[in-house]
Amino acid sequence: MKNLKQLFTVLLLLCATVATAQGFEVDGIKYRITDETAKSVEVASNTNYSGDVIIPSTVNYNDVTYSVTSIGSSAFRSRTGLTSITIPNSVRSIGSRAFYGCTGLTSITIPNSVTSIGDWAFYECTGLTSITIPNSVTSI
């Protein structure tokens, strides 16, 4: 009986891990669930995105509303056709290499909700002529 309980516990943990790694796409932007309980997601790797990106503060998937709380690592890496990005106030962090190599990106305004920006987030963004980083950022 004890082994059966241990096996059941392991299976539950594995299911929880798979659920939090689930990804989906809404309006051409890919997301990854980061916390099923808190209903939060991050913008995931978007390999074929270009133009103007407007990240919403919430997204609906399978009749569940998720809050967009972060832009994940390498989310828009090397998207040379990306020209502008609008980040909602729900976003608290920008992952490392999030916009690495986005040579077409010309300006970005980071909302006051962001507290951390990862390493190399804007590295090789050669077209970037202005960036506004708020006082709320405590880690960069």
CSV table of C-alpha atoms in Angstrom, one decimal, residues 37-122:
chain,number,residue,atom,x,y,z
A,37,THR,CA,-3.2,27.9,-10.0
A,38,ALA,CA,-2.5,31.7,-10.4
A,39,LYS,CA,-3.6,31.5,-14.0
A,40,SER,CA,-0.5,33.2,-15.3
A,41,VAL,CA,1.5,32.8,-18.6
A,42,GLU,CA,4.6,34.1,-20.2
A,43,VAL,CA,5.2,34.9,-23.9
A,44,ALA,CA,7.0,31.9,-25.3
A,45,SER,CA,9.4,31.5,-28.2
A,46,ASN,CA,7.8,33.2,-31.3
A,47,THR,CA,9.8,32.1,-34.2
A,48,ASN,CA,7.8,33.5,-37.1
A,49,TYR,CA,6.7,36.8,-35.7
A,50,SER,CA,7.3,40.2,-37.4
A,51,GLY,CA,5.8,43.7,-37.5
A,52,ASP,CA,4.2,45.4,-34.6
A,53,VAL,CA,3.5,43.2,-31.6
A,54,ILE,CA,0.9,44.2,-29.0
A,55,ILE,CA,1.0,41.8,-26.1
A,56,PRO,CA,-2.3,41.7,-24.3
A,57,SER,CA,-2.5,41.8,-20.5
A,58,THR,CA,-4.8,38.7,-20.5
A,59,VAL,CA,-5.4,35.8,-22.9
A,60,ASN,CA,-8.3,33.3,-23.0
A,61,TYR,CA,-7.5,29.6,-23.8
A,62,ASN,CA,-9.9,26.7,-23.3
A,63,ASP,CA,-12.4,29.0,-21.4
A,64,VAL,CA,-9.7,30.1,-18.9
A,65,THR,CA,-8.4,33.7,-18.7
A,66,TYR,CA,-4.7,33.9,-18.0
A,67,SER,CA,-2.7,37.0,-17.0
A,68,VAL,CA,0.4,37.6,-19.1
A,69,THR,CA,3.1,38.2,-16.4
A,70,SER,CA,6.4,37.8,-18.3
A,71,ILE,CA,8.1,37.8,-21.6
A,72,GLY,CA,10.1,34.5,-21.6
A,73,SER,CA,13.8,34.0,-22.4
A,74,SER,CA,14.4,34.3,-26.2
A,75,ALA,CA,10.7,35.0,-26.8
A,76,PHE,CA,11.4,37.1,-29.9
A,77,ARG,CA,15.1,36.3,-30.4
A,78,SER,CA,16.4,37.1,-33.9
A,79,ARG,CA,13.1,38.3,-35.2
A,80,THR,CA,14.6,40.9,-37.5
A,81,GLY,CA,11.2,41.9,-38.9
A,82,LEU,CA,9.9,42.9,-35.5
A,83,THR,CA,9.5,46.7,-35.6
A,84,SER,CA,7.7,47.6,-32.4
A,85,ILE,CA,6.4,46.0,-29.2
A,86,THR,CA,3.8,47.1,-26.7
A,87,ILE,CA,4.2,45.5,-23.3
A,88,PRO,CA,1.1,45.6,-20.9
A,89,ASN,CA,1.2,46.6,-17.3
A,90,SER,CA,0.6,43.0,-16.2
A,91,VAL,CA,4.2,42.1,-17.2
A,92,ARG,CA,6.6,41.9,-14.3
A,93,SER,CA,9.7,40.5,-16.0
A,94,ILE,CA,11.5,40.3,-19.3
A,95,GLY,CA,13.6,37.2,-19.8
A,96,SER,CA,17.2,37.0,-20.9
A,97,ARG,CA,17.7,37.3,-24.7
A,98,ALA,CA,14.0,38.2,-25.1
A,99,PHE,CA,14.7,40.6,-28.0
A,100,TYR,CA,18.3,39.5,-28.8
A,101,GLY,CA,19.1,40.3,-32.4
A,102,CYS,CA,15.8,42.1,-33.2
A,103,THR,CA,17.5,44.5,-35.6
A,104,GLY,CA,14.3,46.0,-36.9
A,105,LEU,CA,13.1,47.0,-33.4
A,106,THR,CA,13.4,50.8,-33.2
A,107,SER,CA,11.9,51.8,-29.8
A,108,ILE,CA,10.4,50.2,-26.8
A,109,THR,CA,8.7,51.6,-23.6
A,110,ILE,CA,8.8,49.3,-20.6
A,111,PRO,CA,5.8,49.7,-18.2
A,112,ASN,CA,6.2,50.5,-14.5
A,113,SER,CA,5.1,47.0,-13.6
A,114,VAL,CA,8.4,45.5,-14.9
A,115,THR,CA,10.9,44.8,-12.0
A,116,SER,CA,13.5,42.7,-13.8
A,117,ILE,CA,15.1,42.5,-17.2
A,118,GLY,CA,17.3,39.5,-18.0
A,119,ASP,CA,20.8,39.4,-19.5
A,120,TRP,CA,21.3,40.3,-23.1
A,121,ALA,CA,17.5,41.2,-23.4
A,122,PHE,CA,18.3,43.9,-26.1
